[in-house]
Amino acid sequence: MINYSEIEDKWQKAWAEAKIFEGEVGEKPPYMVTAAFPYADMPQHIGHLRTYGTADVLARYKRMRGFNVLFPMAFHASATPIIAIAKRIQDNDKELIETMKIFHVPDEDIKKMVDPRYIAEYFTKELETGMHAAGYSVDWRRKFVSIDPFFSKFVEWQFGILNSKGYLIQGKHPVGWCPHDNNAVGMHDTKHDVEPEIEVETAVRFKLDGEDAYFVCSTYRPETIFGVTNVFIKRDARYVLCSMGDDGKSYYISKMSADTLSHQTKITVSKELAGEELLGRKCANPMTGALVPVYPGFFVKEDVGTGVVMSVPAHAPFDYAALERLRKDGYLMDDIKPIKVLDVQIGRSLGDVSAGEAKPTQLDVPALAYLEILHTKPDAIDDMLEFATKLEYREESHWGKMIVKGYEGMSEPAARERVRKELEAKGDAFDIYVLQNAPVVCRCGTPVVVKVVDDQWFLNYGDAKWKDTTKEAFGKINMLPEKSRNAFSAAIDWIDLRAVARARGLGTKFPLDRNFIIEPLSDSTIYPSFYTISNAIRGIDVEKLKPEFFDYVYRKVGDLDAVAKSTGIDYSVIKRCREAFEYWYQYTSRHSGSDLVFNHLTMYIFNHVAVFDKAYWPKQIVTNALVNYEGEKMSKSLGNIVPLLDGVKKYGADPLRINIIGATDLHTESEFSNAAVSGIKERLGYLYDTIGELGKLESGELKRIDYWLYSKLSAKIEHSTDSMEKLELRDAYTSVFYESILELRRYFARGGNNVIAVKDFLSDVVLMLQPIAPHMAEEMWHMLDNDTFASAEKWPVSDSGMRNEKVELLEELVDSTITDAKQVGALMEKKTGKKAAKLHVIVASGWKRKLVNAIAKERNISKALESLQGEPASDKEQASKLAGALAKKVNEIRGVSTTQEEELDGLREASAYMAKQLGCEVSVEAEGGSRSQRAARSMPMKPSLDIDSA
RNA sequence: GCAGGGGUGGCGGAGCUUGGUCAAACGCGGCAGACUCAAGAUCUGUUGGCCAUAGGCCUGCGUGAGUUCAAAUCUCUCCCCCUGCACCA
């Protein structure tokens, strides 16, 4: 049994003592690997191995490829969860404390976590311990925390630059808001961690006839305004007459919506009344001018939107149903006729079957037609109407074409935008925000509302010039996996204004308004550059870290002497910082989970472009998918989180690393499972044992199977090197790990026993295993009589001279012959009831090879036969016979490279092996010399088989 | 809704960039055998389906169409699944 923890301890200590992972400026080409900050609000679980482990594998690989590698690490604490956690600890939140227990946080530490700073302090230690245990080749001298004062100086400097470039702007912004706490609320501030989802609706105003006031209807589909036949209100709800904003007009909306909307605009109520009282009035459609009546709608909700709904019976099943019900109840409205505004093939998305059955009686009223194809009626339950609404909305949005004059042929989304803009231009429409997933409840118990704050600071990622420069930089970045490029491209186009200041949290104060904190994703966009100097400036009085220091180090602005003088920082330190930045930042590889593409990673590119010279723009970005546990997503609520330290202790760092990092492509989720890890352990054990037993092998002359092993090794090195360059780790480690073991097994089964060959093979395999399984590789490397560090060795180089395709081909011939013989033997046994006693393997003559190759080349039977001129007459006769048989497959025939002698040789050499596999005697014969009647059936690479029964 | 990714055996997933030599590498699971008093572990073999029974044939890569001598692979259509959608790490 391998004692993983003993081996891990041993080598982790040895590496630290030898300082082999400490990056210093040097002569070799630099390569800097950074992975997204871990957040210091929880320790790591095994899922984190995916990103950090991948970065470590790359760092270790590049070191072996002759690069001077720097792999630093730091921690993020400037986040809201950390504040929320402190608060929840204070409130004695059971669920949270449960989670803390999963991570073995001692009670006394939990108690201290009412202080957010203690949370950060505790978990940064935990994180470092975990990363150490996982065997990451990190240069720990450079670590810092995002709330360290010297880092804040760096962030402030960065924001100074962004501001000087005009990228910081101020404006209105909708946020989830708790009226009780008077605070913006995010996911971490709500019960059950629900993210408040804010959605924009269009509010359209309808002028009342004969009254200086408006109804405000909220809608998602302003383009249907052409089809409005009436307005719905809720009969038994309370409504108010109020002012909205400062346009001096009066508006009718429900009382409840007035409360909600008061967080978005100034609302002053002048009168309150019952919905009942509004009935019977008329108001004007702002688009068409038509006067429409006000009716009660059964489905209208006073707390949704404005509590007033514009009715479009042609395109809204609810509206249609409401009118039908009113009609049934005898409500007079002879003048109401649905007005169709767009055309669509009804039921198209349901497939041919349902659409074929549907017989819409009134195609002029799509809303009714939708009810009909769903076999439902206007008096159906709300859920059915809802379903019909969704279907209609979706199909019309997808395929609908406008039929309204002036908008003919426009798609629904285009028309929606245009109508909205037109109405807004006239002042007849404005945006209102709604909580799409209401109710969302703040941890204090108050329902969350949408508030529009008007003094929010934004980073303007929409700035056209900035975007263009970013795209330029993006085009040159190496993306791994390459297919992530599309997502980035979309993200760069999409990102616009990003709020950068927040009211509370740990972190750097916002320089333009010290009452705010810089939002935690925005404070960490260019921090990888801070690693290049963090070790050199730690301990310097932070007040000396003035902007001119950073300007010089990162942008070479100013003069070294002057900077030293004005900051008071030692000349040599500044010089060293500049040199370190210039050196390390030439080539950087950035690693993160793919979930960060749409925020951190995109902002990472933007901010680098804004701050640094071209030479220091990002060079490579690596994203990876996440980790599942036994087929399920890992999550705290599922309780299937395995803390990293527990995992390492239980399974060993290397088996975990192979399973989580090496068994999957970057873009697919990896699967952690106990079964997979134990399979990996068995295989590591096989390699370990094989090395331990090398002494039992001999050192004779190389045999065919030895050449085969060398050939396989050479191909393996070439293949896995290619894969590693693209970080296709699954591919690389299938070859290096799994297939190596299969090859060794076959080698021994074929009678291989050469100590030199096996040792050569294993040495290279062990070295290639080093990036992913560093501890075991180190151990085995030393068992192979080396006294250097595998972690500091060179990656193996493929010796193309060792490639021997002929030998590999002949081994495949042995395999296929065995497979065929088994099948034939089984058939024979089934037919005759007798077991095979002797197998005759008859190898095809040379002329057949010529014929086959000629056909493969010419794709023409007669031409191929011509090329056989000069062969003995009898062969020619047989050749034309055979050629006739091959004629109908003329396009499928492949050429062969083996001669009859080579095949005979290869099969004879393996005849003992074949005999063992088949359990019968094996005789290998040449076609010419065989007495078997089946000899003529033999083909190149497909010997004829004849079995003598017992 | 928008954006990105995906749909291949019992399962996880290769293959798609560059069409043919290729359907299913590698792993898990299943089955059979070896070892064992036995179980487990391990090793060996086998494993898409169907019809065959001297090594063969047919069928099969979400749906439907198209391009081509040839499509898992290229184009289009539709369906379904996953992820993200901002002040939140």
CSV table of N, CA and C in Angstrom, one decimal, chain A residues 807-864:
chain,number,residue,atom,x,y,z
A,807,VAL,N,6.8,-2.3,-36.6
A,807,VAL,CA,6.6,-3.2,-35.5
A,807,VAL,C,5.2,-3.0,-34.8
A,808,GLU,N,4.8,-1.7,-34.8
A,808,GLU,CA,3.4,-1.5,-34.2
A,808,GLU,C,2.3,-2.1,-35.1
A,809,LEU,N,2.5,-2.0,-36.4
A,809,LEU,CA,1.6,-2.6,-37.3
A,809,LEU,C,1.5,-4.1,-37.1
A,810,LEU,N,2.7,-4.7,-37.0
A,810,LEU,CA,2.7,-6.2,-36.8
A,810,LEU,C,2.1,-6.6,-35.5
A,811,GLU,N,2.2,-5.8,-34.5
A,811,GLU,CA,1.6,-6.1,-33.2
A,811,GLU,C,0.0,-6.0,-33.4
A,812,GLU,N,-0.4,-5.1,-34.2
A,812,GLU,CA,-1.8,-5.0,-34.5
A,812,GLU,C,-2.3,-6.2,-35.2
A,813,LEU,N,-1.4,-6.7,-36.1
A,813,LEU,CA,-1.7,-7.9,-36.9
A,813,LEU,C,-1.9,-9.1,-35.9
A,814,VAL,N,-1.0,-9.2,-35.0
A,814,VAL,CA,-1.1,-10.2,-34.0
A,814,VAL,C,-2.4,-10.2,-33.3
A,815,ASP,N,-2.8,-9.0,-32.9
A,815,ASP,CA,-4.1,-8.8,-32.2
A,815,ASP,C,-5.3,-9.2,-33.1
A,816,SER,N,-5.3,-8.6,-34.3
A,816,SER,CA,-6.4,-8.9,-35.1
A,816,SER,C,-6.5,-10.4,-35.5
A,817,THR,N,-5.4,-11.0,-35.6
A,817,THR,CA,-5.3,-12.5,-35.9
A,817,THR,C,-6.0,-13.2,-34.7
A,818,ILE,N,-5.6,-12.8,-33.5
A,818,ILE,CA,-6.1,-13.5,-32.3
A,818,ILE,C,-7.7,-13.3,-32.3
A,819,THR,N,-8.1,-12.1,-32.5
A,819,THR,CA,-9.5,-11.8,-32.5
A,819,THR,C,-10.3,-12.6,-33.5
A,820,ASP,N,-9.7,-12.7,-34.7
A,820,ASP,CA,-10.4,-13.5,-35.8
A,820,ASP,C,-10.4,-15.0,-35.4
A,821,ALA,N,-9.3,-15.4,-34.9
A,821,ALA,CA,-9.1,-16.8,-34.5
A,821,ALA,C,-10.1,-17.2,-33.5
A,822,LYS,N,-10.3,-16.3,-32.5
A,822,LYS,CA,-11.3,-16.6,-31.5
A,822,LYS,C,-12.7,-16.8,-32.0
A,823,GLN,N,-13.0,-15.9,-32.9
A,823,GLN,CA,-14.3,-15.9,-33.5
A,823,GLN,C,-14.5,-17.2,-34.3
A,824,VAL,N,-13.5,-17.5,-35.1
A,824,VAL,CA,-13.7,-18.6,-36.0
A,824,VAL,C,-13.7,-19.9,-35.1
A,825,GLY,N,-12.9,-19.9,-34.1
A,825,GLY,CA,-12.8,-21.0,-33.1
A,825,GLY,C,-14.2,-21.2,-32.5
A,826,ALA,N,-14.8,-20.1,-32.1
A,826,ALA,CA,-16.1,-20.2,-31.4
A,826,ALA,C,-17.2,-20.7,-32.4
A,827,LEU,N,-17.1,-20.2,-33.6
A,827,LEU,CA,-18.1,-20.7,-34.6
A,827,LEU,C,-17.9,-22.2,-34.8
A,828,MET,N,-16.7,-22.6,-34.9
A,828,MET,CA,-16.4,-24.0,-35.2
A,828,MET,C,-16.9,-24.9,-34.1
A,829,GLU,N,-16.6,-24.4,-32.9
A,829,GLU,CA,-17.0,-25.2,-31.7
A,829,GLU,C,-18.5,-25.3,-31.6
A,830,LYS,N,-19.2,-24.2,-32.0
A,830,LYS,CA,-20.6,-24.2,-31.9
A,830,LYS,C,-21.2,-25.2,-33.0
A,831,LYS,N,-20.5,-25.2,-34.1
A,831,LYS,CA,-21.0,-26.1,-35.2
A,831,LYS,C,-20.7,-27.6,-35.0
A,832,THR,N,-19.5,-27.8,-34.6
A,832,THR,CA,-19.0,-29.2,-34.5
A,832,THR,C,-19.0,-29.7,-33.1
A,833,GLY,N,-19.0,-28.8,-32.2
A,833,GLY,CA,-18.9,-29.3,-30.8
A,833,GLY,C,-17.5,-29.6,-30.4
A,834,LYS,N,-16.6,-29.4,-31.3
A,834,LYS,CA,-15.2,-29.7,-31.0
A,834,LYS,C,-14.3,-28.5,-30.7
A,835,LYS,N,-13.4,-28.6,-29.8
A,835,LYS,CA,-12.5,-27.5,-29.5
A,835,LYS,C,-11.3,-27.4,-30.5
A,836,ALA,N,-10.8,-26.2,-30.7
A,836,ALA,CA,-9.7,-26.1,-31.6
A,836,ALA,C,-8.4,-26.7,-31.0
A,837,ALA,N,-7.7,-27.4,-31.8
A,837,ALA,CA,-6.5,-28.1,-31.4
A,837,ALA,C,-5.3,-27.4,-32.0
A,838,LYS,N,-5.4,-27.0,-33.2
A,838,LYS,CA,-4.2,-26.3,-33.8
A,838,LYS,C,-4.7,-25.3,-34.8
A,839,LEU,N,-4.1,-24.1,-34.7
A,839,LEU,CA,-4.5,-23.0,-35.6
A,839,LEU,C,-3.4,-22.8,-36.7
A,840,HIS,N,-3.8,-22.9,-38.0
A,840,HIS,CA,-2.8,-22.6,-39.0
A,840,HIS,C,-3.0,-21.1,-39.4
A,841,VAL,N,-2.0,-20.3,-39.3
A,841,VAL,CA,-2.1,-18.9,-39.7
A,841,VAL,C,-1.4,-18.8,-41.1
A,842,ILE,N,-2.1,-18.5,-42.1
A,842,ILE,CA,-1.5,-18.5,-43.4
A,842,ILE,C,-1.3,-17.1,-44.0
A,843,VAL,N,-0.1,-16.7,-44.2
A,843,VAL,CA,0.2,-15.4,-44.6
A,843,VAL,C,0.2,-15.2,-46.1
A,844,ALA,N,-0.5,-14.2,-46.6
A,844,ALA,CA,-0.7,-14.0,-48.0
A,844,ALA,C,0.6,-13.7,-48.8
A,845,SER,N,0.6,-14.2,-50.0
A,845,SER,CA,1.8,-14.0,-50.9
A,845,SER,C,2.1,-12.6,-51.3
A,846,GLY,N,3.3,-12.4,-51.8
A,846,GLY,CA,3.7,-11.1,-52.2
A,846,GLY,C,2.9,-10.5,-53.3
A,847,TRP,N,2.5,-11.3,-54.3
A,847,TRP,CA,1.7,-10.7,-55.4
A,847,TRP,C,0.4,-10.1,-55.0
A,848,LYS,N,-0.2,-10.6,-54.0
A,848,LYS,CA,-1.4,-10.1,-53.5
A,848,LYS,C,-1.3,-8.6,-53.0
A,849,ARG,N,-0.1,-8.4,-52.4
A,849,ARG,CA,0.2,-7.1,-51.9
A,849,ARG,C,0.3,-6.1,-53.0
A,850,LYS,N,1.0,-6.6,-54.1
A,850,LYS,CA,1.2,-5.7,-55.3
A,850,LYS,C,-0.2,-5.4,-55.8
A,851,LEU,N,-1.0,-6.4,-55.9
A,851,LEU,CA,-2.3,-6.2,-56.5
A,851,LEU,C,-3.1,-5.2,-55.7
A,852,VAL,N,-3.2,-5.4,-54.4
A,852,VAL,CA,-4.0,-4.6,-53.5
A,852,VAL,C,-3.5,-3.1,-53.5
A,853,ASN,N,-2.1,-3.0,-53.5
A,853,ASN,CA,-1.6,-1.6,-53.5
A,853,ASN,C,-1.9,-1.0,-54.9
A,854,ALA,N,-1.8,-1.8,-55.9
A,854,ALA,CA,-2.1,-1.2,-57.2
A,854,ALA,C,-3.6,-0.7,-57.3
A,855,ILE,N,-4.5,-1.6,-56.8
A,855,ILE,CA,-5.9,-1.2,-56.8
A,855,ILE,C,-6.1,0.1,-55.9
A,856,ALA,N,-5.5,0.1,-54.8
A,856,ALA,CA,-5.6,1.3,-53.9
A,856,ALA,C,-5.1,2.5,-54.6
A,857,LYS,N,-4.1,2.4,-55.4
A,857,LYS,CA,-3.6,3.5,-56.1
A,857,LYS,C,-4.4,3.9,-57.3
A,858,GLU,N,-4.7,2.9,-58.2
A,858,GLU,CA,-5.4,3.2,-59.4
A,858,GLU,C,-6.9,3.3,-59.3
A,859,ARG,N,-7.5,2.6,-58.4
A,859,ARG,CA,-8.9,2.5,-58.3
A,859,ARG,C,-9.5,2.0,-59.6
A,860,ASN,N,-8.8,1.1,-60.2
A,860,ASN,CA,-9.2,0.6,-61.5
A,860,ASN,C,-8.6,-0.8,-61.6
A,861,ILE,N,-9.5,-1.8,-61.8
A,861,ILE,CA,-9.1,-3.2,-61.7
A,861,ILE,C,-8.1,-3.6,-62.9
A,862,SER,N,-8.5,-3.1,-64.1
A,862,SER,CA,-7.7,-3.6,-65.2
A,862,SER,C,-6.3,-2.9,-65.2
A,863,LYS,N,-6.3,-1.6,-64.8
A,863,LYS,CA,-5.0,-1.0,-64.7
A,863,LYS,C,-4.1,-1.6,-63.7
A,864,ALA,N,-4.8,-2.0,-62.5
A,864,ALA,CA,-4.0,-2.7,-61.5
A,864,ALA,C,-3.5,-4.0,-62.0
